[in-house]
Amino acid sequence: MIVVQGLSKRYGQHTAVDAISFKVEEGEIVGFLGPNGAGKTTTMNIITGYISATEGKATVAGYDILENPLEVKRTIGYLPEAPPLYLDMTVREYLGFAAKIKRVGKAQRQGNLDTIMDLVKIADVRGRLIKNLSKGYRQRVGLAQALIGDPPVLILDEPTIGLDPKQIIEIRNLIKELGHERTIILSSHILPEVTEICQRVLIIHRGRIVAEDTIENLSAGLSGRSRLAIRVAGSEKEALKICRSIPSVKSAESAGCREPDTIDLLIEANEDQDIRRPLFREMAEHDLPILMMRSVDYSLEDIFIQLTTDEKGVS
Amino acid sequence: MLAVFTRELSAFFKSITGFIFMGIFLLITGIFFMSDNLIPQSPNYLSVLGGITFVFLVVVPILTMRMLSEEHHQKTDQLLLTSPLSIGSIVMGKYLAGVAVFLITLIITLLYPLQLSLVGSVSVSEIAGGYIGIFLLGCAFIAIGLFVSSLTENQVVAAVVTFGLLLLLWILDFLQQGLPGDRFSGIVFAILIVVAVAIFLYFTIRNVFIAAAATIVGGGFIAVLSVVRPASFDGLIVRVLKWFSLLARYRDFTGGLLKLSSVVYYLSFTAVFLFLTVRSLDARRWK
């Protein structure tokens, strides 16, 4: 549905986006993840035709954004980083205006707007001036604007920013629901959000894609091995010594003391080794009772931090 | 285009600019009407129309300053530019909304000559010609203001620059008298024009070769002409400025003279600035 090839955007000396290439299939929900200033917004602005790339090519639904800009724009619903709202209009007027410029026929317009206002739950503020709305409502009006005309592609730049926790959950569920029949790209720096909504994630850092995979594969690619957190009653020195004596333990380190007379350890095993049983036996033999044991997954956070700090991709 | 037009028109009256424009315009023309017609009991309405050109200097910047700069500043241009609208229709919608506000105001001022016709004799053709002239002049000024508004996201800057440009056009008439009319200064002036055109070409299409080619062709033309017909550079500056002067042409209208060439001149002046506005919005994407 969306094909991007070698897209670059330079502002003078500064390269905001550096030869990015990716594909988004029809019906997919893809997340752009990256720290501030990574190039997420710039990439989205290029795909939607708001700015032009310095180099490279992007097509949406088979239309090139430079050759057939109007066709592309008709296909896309875009929620920019700051929702483009006319503060002097009421919600109803604003959405009516958006429907007109998006060429929604007069006959469908009213029905389309009513459905959308119910969907994003802004029907109760339809008569109010946008400048009097809270940030959360403004964000939802912006989202409503993107949904007008039922575009097959949605591009959402930080859609849940400024919402309260309950609204965030609602909007996430809404996006997931919308994703059943639409192609969606959304950007976020909130990692759990991407984990929850997206099937696939592109991690962007300093204008480049440093990783592109499903969330499961990304975690697996980084870990391939397991980590355990344990709490043992006993001295730190002894516990560490015992752990390190087990052959399949790769590393063990202290994670501090959180309960009197106990010590927490973080143990990393060699690849594909289950160390829980040997660990239990060794500790029991030395009379160090294990009070707690849990496995620690590599979260998207770990992947993200690793990728964006040392700039090496995961295989 | 219609959607942009209606939104823009309603925005004029939701924000205060539409009322300020109409208010100041009607206030000052009203004062002119009183001092020129009512108090001296004169039926000569054309002197009031002549004064309106002066009012334009102040009120046109108010009308046009926020038209595009505010969209840029509030980032609402993202909605317009990512919707299936061509840039041309965005610019036209906005421009026509500005012209509509102006036209409404102008229609209100028709009350003055109407009042005069009740008590004295007025020449309908003269007044009609004057109004057509005022309307065309206003259209050209609004196009300039719209263009300036597309260059900045600061409304105040837009207003001040528009005012400066209109003032420049206004004093172009007076300037002519003091300017040198000899052959050499004519040649220098022609060279400056060629250089300006080349620079403009370079910045709009960003192609060094076309800009260089334009310089060479223009320079060659000046060189040949200065040898073959040096007399054509005599008084060139004054002639060009006279041709450019929007206001000199306006006087034809208030004289009751409807010249086709002047109408075409105003319309093409407007078209050039609307085209520049479209180019400037388009160029912003590449920055």
XYZ file of C-alpha atoms in Angstrom:
602
model
C 0.000 0.000 0.000
C 2.794 2.387 0.928
C 6.214 2.026 -0.651
C 9.049 4.335 0.297
C 12.389 4.134 -1.468
C 15.558 5.955 -0.512
C 13.726 8.937 0.929
C 15.962 11.776 2.166
C 15.227 15.235 3.460
C 17.967 17.729 4.078
C 17.668 21.189 5.561
C 20.886 22.855 4.521
C 23.607 20.902 6.308
C 21.221 19.018 8.538
C 19.883 15.681 7.324
C 16.500 15.041 8.903
C 15.755 11.835 7.024
C 18.564 9.792 5.535
C 17.692 7.406 2.685
C 14.801 5.637 4.382
C 13.166 2.702 2.597
C 10.244 0.616 3.804
C 6.984 -0.942 2.756
C 3.629 -1.125 4.441
C 1.210 -3.786 3.258
C -2.511 -3.268 3.007
C -4.288 -3.692 6.333
C -1.128 -3.445 8.395
C -0.638 -1.262 11.456
C 2.944 -0.075 11.549
C 4.526 1.944 14.317
C 7.267 4.526 13.910
C 9.282 4.599 17.041
C 12.102 6.930 17.830
C 13.317 9.663 20.119
C 12.354 13.268 19.468
C 13.962 14.655 16.350
C 14.527 11.214 14.852
C 12.724 12.040 11.612
C 9.327 10.448 12.247
C 7.314 13.578 11.616
C 9.389 14.569 8.605
C 8.818 11.150 7.031
C 5.086 11.419 7.635
C 4.977 14.933 6.237
C 6.659 13.700 3.076
C 4.284 10.763 2.590
C 1.267 13.022 3.022
C 2.641 15.550 0.545
C 2.996 18.421 3.016
C 6.700 18.745 2.301
C 8.782 17.328 -0.515
C 11.701 14.978 -0.174
C 15.155 16.064 -1.268
C 15.696 12.639 -2.793
C 13.831 9.403 -3.157
C 10.384 8.267 -4.030
C 7.217 7.352 -2.216
C 4.043 5.809 -3.564
C 0.714 5.352 -1.836
C -1.835 2.941 -3.327
C 0.271 2.897 -6.489
C 0.271 6.685 -6.927
C 3.523 8.612 -6.783
C 3.330 11.521 -4.351
C 5.008 13.897 -6.783
C 3.234 12.818 -9.964
C -0.278 12.296 -8.603
C -0.378 14.325 -5.396
C -4.155 14.763 -5.377
C -4.816 11.022 -5.729
C -2.442 10.310 -2.870
C -3.994 12.970 -0.672
C -7.437 11.532 -1.351
C -6.239 8.149 -0.070
C -4.732 9.438 3.172
C -6.233 10.721 6.379
C -3.555 12.613 8.275
C -3.382 13.662 11.884
C -0.285 15.868 12.170
C 1.716 16.330 15.346
C -0.194 19.505 16.183
C -3.796 19.001 15.045
C -4.502 21.593 12.316
C -7.540 23.218 13.907
C -9.175 26.525 13.136
C -9.709 27.866 16.623
C -12.439 30.277 15.574
C -14.738 27.509 14.294
C -17.060 25.189 16.154
C -16.313 21.470 16.010
C -19.248 20.903 13.675
C -18.219 23.744 11.337
C -14.630 22.591 11.289
C -15.457 18.998 10.443
C -17.949 20.192 7.830
C -15.201 22.274 6.240
C -12.800 19.323 6.300
C -15.466 17.135 4.675
C -15.962 19.698 1.921
C -12.287 20.033 1.056
C -11.979 16.251 1.125
C -14.748 16.063 -1.437
C -17.212 14.094 0.655
C -20.506 14.258 -1.241
C -23.232 16.389 0.265
C -25.538 13.376 0.664
C -23.107 11.344 2.774
C -21.589 14.296 4.624
C -23.971 14.513 7.554
C -24.046 10.753 8.151
C -20.275 10.473 7.834
C -19.705 13.261 10.335
C -22.206 11.884 12.852
C -20.605 8.439 12.746
C -17.135 9.885 13.216
C -18.137 12.209 16.036
C -19.686 9.243 17.876
C -16.609 7.132 17.183
C -14.139 9.565 18.732
C -16.691 10.704 21.321
C -16.897 14.384 20.528
C -20.613 14.540 19.721
C -21.258 16.346 23.005
C -18.972 19.272 22.091
C -20.046 19.641 18.458
C -21.420 23.141 18.969
C -18.469 24.521 20.898
C -15.692 26.701 19.597
C -12.479 24.762 19.202
C -10.482 27.402 21.057
C -12.510 26.630 24.191
C -11.793 22.891 24.101
C -9.256 21.070 26.248
C -6.161 19.534 24.696
C -7.663 16.044 24.814
C -10.765 17.143 22.945
C -8.705 19.060 20.396
C -6.642 15.967 19.771
C -9.804 13.961 19.191
C -11.218 16.586 16.843
C -7.958 16.287 14.920
C -8.376 12.541 14.784
C -11.973 12.954 13.615
C -10.713 15.190 10.820
C -8.326 12.433 9.699
C -11.169 9.910 9.554
C -13.430 12.024 7.368
C -14.180 10.516 3.996
C -13.159 7.012 5.085
C -9.603 7.117 3.758
C -8.030 3.664 3.290
C -4.729 4.900 4.745
C -4.376 6.653 8.073
C -1.209 8.425 9.139
C -1.293 9.431 12.775
C 1.510 11.428 14.336
C 1.460 10.792 18.092
C -2.312 10.231 18.227
C -2.639 9.844 21.990
C -0.541 12.801 23.062
C -2.327 15.064 25.530
C -5.041 12.568 26.397
C -5.765 11.293 29.880
C -5.169 7.582 30.634
C -8.776 6.563 30.083
C -8.955 8.388 26.762
C -5.633 6.879 25.725
C -7.073 3.393 26.162
C -10.191 4.375 24.220
C -8.224 5.859 21.349
C -5.859 2.887 21.228
C -8.806 0.532 21.006
C -10.335 2.723 18.344
C -7.135 2.645 16.298
C -6.958 -1.130 16.628
C -10.550 -1.376 15.478
C -9.918 0.962 12.549
C -6.924 -1.143 11.624
C -9.131 -4.086 10.682
C -9.917 -2.548 7.322
C -7.314 0.175 6.956
C -3.603 0.625 6.595
C -2.240 2.666 9.467
C 1.103 4.242 10.238
C 1.399 5.774 13.649
C 4.315 7.335 15.393
C 4.954 7.339 19.068
C 7.647 7.547 21.611
C 5.482 5.689 24.085
C 6.737 2.152 23.786
C 3.855 0.198 25.354
C 1.546 1.951 22.934
C 3.411 0.630 19.945
C 3.647 -2.816 21.512
C -0.066 -2.840 22.056
C -1.386 -1.481 18.782
C 1.113 -2.271 16.076
C 1.902 -5.472 14.297
C 5.212 -4.202 13.099
C 7.557 -1.499 14.217
C 10.153 0.653 12.492
C 12.679 2.115 14.847
C 13.990 5.392 13.512
C 17.002 7.111 14.899
C 18.865 10.085 13.488
C 16.969 9.849 10.221
C 17.678 6.182 9.625
C 15.747 3.009 10.198
C 17.802 1.089 12.729
C 15.416 -1.842 13.045
C 12.362 -3.090 11.235
C 10.512 -6.164 12.383
C 7.568 -7.523 14.288
C 7.696 -6.861 17.990
C 8.137 -10.574 18.840
C 11.058 -10.928 16.463
C 12.725 -7.806 17.715
C 12.652 -9.040 21.291
C 13.764 -12.510 20.266
C 16.524 -11.141 18.092
C 17.935 -9.190 20.935
C 17.572 -11.780 23.614
C 17.763 -15.338 22.301
C 18.708 -15.986 25.843
C 16.914 -15.508 29.091
C 17.439 -13.478 32.181
C 16.364 -14.331 35.695
C 15.851 -12.139 38.677
C 16.127 -13.998 42.008
C 16.053 -13.116 45.654
C 18.132 -15.246 47.989
C 18.404 -15.198 51.766
C 22.136 -14.959 52.408
C 25.193 -12.875 51.720
C 25.816 -11.241 48.392
C 29.317 -12.599 48.031
C 28.381 -16.197 48.586
C 25.315 -16.075 46.370
C 27.264 -14.567 43.510
C 30.012 -17.147 43.894
C 27.546 -20.011 43.709
C 25.818 -18.576 40.683
C 29.020 -18.089 38.782
C 30.040 -21.654 39.499
C 27.095 -22.990 37.495
C 28.404 -23.776 33.991
C 25.458 -22.452 31.947
C 25.378 -19.081 33.671
C 26.790 -16.377 31.471
C 26.858 -13.610 33.992
C 25.507 -12.786 37.401
C 25.360 -9.489 39.134
C 23.927 -8.034 42.250
C 20.772 -5.962 41.986
C 20.943 -4.708 45.555
C 19.183 -5.542 48.750
C 15.450 -4.911 48.985
C 14.560 -7.002 52.007
C 16.649 -7.391 55.168
C 19.185 -10.234 55.052
C 18.488 -11.047 51.420
C 20.126 -10.184 48.160
C 18.644 -9.729 44.687
C 20.586 -11.061 41.739
C 20.210 -10.653 38.022
C 21.420 -13.734 36.193
C 21.882 -14.144 32.489
C 22.060 -17.613 31.042
C 23.864 -18.799 27.953
C 21.708 -19.115 24.867
C 18.906 -21.666 24.983
C 19.806 -22.902 28.444
C 17.346 -23.265 31.252
C 19.234 -22.580 34.468
C 16.332 -22.643 36.900
C 16.824 -26.246 38.081
C 20.623 -26.155 38.533
C 20.265 -22.821 40.257
C 17.708 -24.226 42.677
C 19.845 -27.288 43.494
C 23.048 -25.345 44.030
C 21.405 -22.795 46.250
C 19.645 -25.529 48.264
C 22.916 -27.374 48.701
C 24.541 -24.303 50.199
C 21.499 -23.579 52.338
C 20.598 -20.322 50.594
C 16.806 -20.395 50.197
C 15.464 -18.816 47.016
C 12.629 -16.560 48.068
C 11.642 -15.366 44.638
C 12.456 -16.184 41.055
C 11.093 -14.654 37.892
C 12.249 -14.400 34.339
C 12.921 -10.937 32.949
C 11.921 -10.372 29.339
C 13.668 -7.959 27.092
C 11.105 -5.259 26.641
C 10.803 -2.969 23.693
C 12.360 -0.409 25.983
C 15.582 -2.401 26.190
C 15.690 -2.874 22.445
C 14.952 0.755 21.889
C 17.593 2.001 24.245
C 20.188 -0.387 22.901
C 19.438 0.537 19.290
C 19.343 4.239 19.813
C 22.410 4.473 21.996
C 24.974 2.374 20.182
C 23.337 2.639 16.742
C 23.875 -1.031 15.923
C 20.937 -2.874 14.443
C 19.802 -6.228 15.729
C 20.023 -9.093 13.333
C -12.212 26.355 -3.801
C -15.734 27.243 -2.688
C -15.141 25.686 0.739
C -11.943 27.707 1.238
C -13.760 30.829 0.035
C -16.663 30.486 2.490
C -14.394 29.624 5.398
C -12.126 32.562 4.689
C -15.048 34.928 4.318
C -16.526 33.846 7.646
C -13.062 34.067 9.238
C -12.899 37.743 8.279
C -15.957 38.429 10.361
C -15.146 36.036 13.189
C -11.807 37.675 13.681
C -11.831 41.406 13.962
C -9.959 42.133 10.716
C -13.034 42.199 8.475
C -14.718 44.766 10.685
C -11.584 46.853 11.069
C -11.147 46.900 7.303
C -14.750 47.915 6.658
C -14.839 50.304 9.587
C -11.732 52.274 8.698
C -12.561 52.250 5.010
C -16.078 53.568 5.551
C -14.995 56.052 8.191
C -12.327 57.677 6.043
C -14.374 57.683 2.840
C -17.215 59.121 4.879
C -14.979 61.946 6.075
C -13.852 62.580 2.485
C -17.473 62.610 1.358
C -18.391 65.085 4.017
C -15.473 67.437 3.420
C -15.551 67.214 -0.410
C -19.271 67.016 -1.150
C -21.507 67.786 1.762
C -19.868 70.839 3.298
C -18.922 72.656 0.044
C -22.216 71.401 -1.479
C -20.371 70.044 -4.501
C -21.656 67.187 -6.663
C -18.109 66.224 -7.729
C -17.815 62.732 -6.300
C -14.661 61.811 -8.233
C -12.418 63.631 -5.791
C -13.682 61.288 -3.069
C -12.900 58.281 -5.241
C -9.426 59.695 -5.822
C -8.909 59.862 -2.071
C -9.897 56.213 -1.652
C -6.610 55.102 -3.238
C -4.900 56.647 -0.257
C -7.132 54.701 2.139
C -6.019 51.509 0.423
C -2.476 51.967 1.712
C -3.714 51.526 5.249
C -6.608 49.107 4.974
C -5.382 46.571 2.413
C -2.544 45.363 4.703
C -5.133 44.854 7.470
C -7.253 42.764 5.140
C -4.487 40.581 3.772
C -1.993 40.244 6.617
C -3.430 37.129 8.220
C -4.716 35.359 5.110
C -1.800 32.960 4.625
C 0.627 33.854 7.398
C -1.777 32.746 10.112
C -2.398 29.394 8.425
C 1.339 28.839 8.426
C 1.743 29.965 11.998
C -1.135 27.855 13.365
C -0.098 24.956 11.126
C -3.601 24.765 9.713
C -1.982 24.875 6.289
C -1.212 21.222 6.986
C -4.899 20.465 6.638
C -5.217 22.408 3.389
C -2.006 21.169 1.817
C -2.601 17.503 2.662
C -6.185 17.507 1.439
C -7.046 16.889 -2.200
C -7.022 20.592 -3.078
C -4.655 22.138 -5.573
C -2.583 25.038 -4.282
C -4.154 27.173 -6.990
C -7.641 26.627 -5.662
C -6.519 27.384 -2.086
C -5.000 30.677 -3.223
C -8.005 31.552 -5.397
C -10.460 30.763 -2.606
C -8.621 33.007 -0.205
C -8.071 35.759 -2.712
C -11.708 35.862 -3.769
C -12.795 36.004 -0.127
C -10.619 39.086 0.350
C -12.031 40.612 -2.828
C -15.565 39.832 -1.632
C -15.053 41.733 1.636
C -13.646 44.620 -0.357
C -16.546 44.493 -2.809
C -19.149 44.508 -0.033
C -17.489 47.570 1.481
C -17.355 49.279 -1.885
C -21.052 48.612 -2.468
C -21.863 50.292 0.824
C -20.042 53.431 -0.345
C -22.399 53.562 -3.325
C -24.793 55.194 -0.894
C -22.810 58.434 -1.189
C -23.278 59.061 -4.922
C -26.850 57.830 -4.557
C -27.407 60.534 -1.989
C -25.796 63.116 -4.289
C -27.980 62.129 -7.219
C -31.058 62.914 -5.148
C -30.064 66.527 -4.631
C -27.835 67.343 -7.592
C -26.733 66.136 -10.989
C -24.013 63.492 -11.105
C -22.451 61.848 -14.123
C -23.336 58.154 -13.899
C -20.698 57.105 -16.430
C -17.925 58.945 -14.594
C -18.817 57.365 -11.302
C -19.203 53.912 -12.849
C -15.780 54.293 -14.469
C -14.313 55.457 -11.177
C -15.749 52.493 -9.319
C -14.480 50.013 -11.906
C -11.045 51.610 -11.554
C -11.148 51.492 -7.751
C -12.273 47.885 -7.843
C -9.484 46.815 -10.210
C -6.890 48.753 -8.232
C -8.104 47.149 -4.994
C -7.950 43.688 -6.595
C -4.340 44.312 -7.608
C -3.414 45.574 -4.122
C -5.081 42.607 -2.422
C -3.091 40.258 -4.669
C 0.124 41.980 -3.543
C -0.937 41.650 0.102
C -1.814 37.987 -0.314
C 1.579 37.322 -1.850
C 3.397 39.043 1.004
C 1.277 37.079 3.481
C 2.501 33.842 1.895
C 6.124 34.792 2.556
C 6.021 35.029 6.327
C 4.259 33.450 9.265
C 4.218 36.720 11.162
C 1.135 38.846 10.575
C 2.794 42.071 11.654
C 5.666 41.555 9.244
C 3.152 40.817 6.482
C 1.210 43.998 7.221
C 4.293 46.232 7.372
C 5.849 44.818 4.196
C 2.546 45.116 2.321
C 2.199 48.689 3.473
C 5.777 49.391 2.349
C 5.199 47.898 -1.105
C 1.944 49.805 -1.619
C 3.611 53.007 -0.471
C 6.399 52.363 -2.956
C 3.843 52.026 -5.766
C 2.214 55.201 -4.502
C 5.396 57.294 -4.556
C 6.524 55.838 -7.874
C 4.633 58.727 -9.465
C 6.461 61.422 -7.547
C 9.790 59.680 -7.953
C 9.709 59.983 -11.724
C 10.364 63.708 -11.702
C 13.677 63.494 -9.896
C 15.107 60.530 -11.778
C 17.904 60.849 -14.359
C 16.754 60.608 -17.969
C 20.092 60.338 -19.780
C 21.220 57.461 -21.962
C 23.830 55.974 -19.659
C 21.549 55.672 -16.656
C 18.967 54.040 -18.947
C 21.491 51.353 -19.877
C 22.470 50.761 -16.259
C 18.788 50.484 -15.369
C 18.212 47.916 -18.138
C 21.159 45.848 -16.889
C 19.815 45.961 -13.339
C 16.444 44.687 -14.568
C 18.112 41.786 -16.395
C 20.077 40.860 -13.269
C 16.949 41.058 -11.120
C 15.042 38.808 -13.518
C 17.918 36.312 -13.517
C 18.055 36.226 -9.715
C 14.309 35.805 -9.551
C 14.463 32.922 -12.048
C 17.187 31.251 -10.046
C 15.234 31.406 -6.819
C 11.953 30.234 -8.274
C 13.129 27.342 -10.426
C 16.566 26.792 -8.873
C 18.248 26.186 -12.186
C 21.601 27.941 -12.688
C 21.693 27.334 -16.441
C 18.355 28.948 -17.203
C 19.242 31.925 -15.012
C 22.636 32.256 -16.722
C 21.021 31.922 -20.148
C 18.542 34.678 -19.285
C 21.401 36.956 -18.196
C 23.319 36.317 -21.417
C 20.297 36.817 -23.662
C 19.238 39.965 -21.800
C 22.772 41.359 -21.692
C 23.289 40.613 -25.387
C 20.031 42.328 -26.243
C 21.059 45.455 -24.331
C 24.497 45.442 -25.977
C 23.031 45.130 -29.481
C 20.360 47.741 -28.830
C 22.836 50.239 -27.387
C 24.812 50.043 -30.630
C 21.928 49.896 -33.119
C 19.399 52.226 -31.460
C 21.006 54.035 -28.524
C 18.114 56.516 -28.444
C 15.823 53.850 -27.015
C 17.590 54.182 -23.654
C 16.787 57.867 -23.329
C 14.515 58.397 -20.361
C 14.007 54.655 -19.973
C 13.661 54.758 -16.206
C 10.831 57.252 -16.288
C 9.021 55.408 -19.064
C 9.189 52.057 -17.278
C 8.032 53.537 -13.990
C 5.224 55.365 -15.688
C 4.089 52.155 -17.297
C 4.314 50.375 -13.976
C 2.436 52.986 -12.021
C -0.887 51.558 -10.940
C -2.142 54.942 -9.892
C -1.480 56.817 -13.126
C -3.707 54.327 -14.878
C -6.281 54.729 -12.184
C -6.607 58.413 -13.100
C -7.882 57.380 -16.535
C -10.814 55.690 -14.865
C -11.716 58.626 -12.679
C -11.530 60.784 -15.774
C -14.386 58.606 -17.008
C -12.117 56.863 -19.493
C -12.438 53.078 -19.648
C -9.270 51.957 -21.417
C -9.030 48.289 -22.323
C -5.256 48.394 -21.945
C -5.589 49.589 -18.365
C -8.118 46.885 -17.496
C -5.809 44.267 -18.983
C -2.900 45.814 -17.091
C -4.628 45.573 -13.720
C -5.839 42.055 -14.364
C -2.406 40.853 -15.445
C -0.801 42.574 -12.473
C -3.211 40.669 -10.226
C -2.612 37.405 -12.088
C 1.171 37.737 -11.733
C 0.936 38.191 -7.973
C -1.513 35.310 -7.572
C 0.851 33.138 -9.578
C 3.756 34.219 -7.355
C 1.669 33.325 -4.306
C 1.070 29.814 -5.642
C 4.779 29.479 -6.401
C 5.732 30.693 -2.950
C 3.438 28.174 -1.227
C 4.748 25.432 -3.462
C 8.362 26.435 -2.855
C 7.838 26.214 0.902
C 7.597 22.436 0.591
C 11.139 22.280 -0.735
C 12.757 24.380 1.929
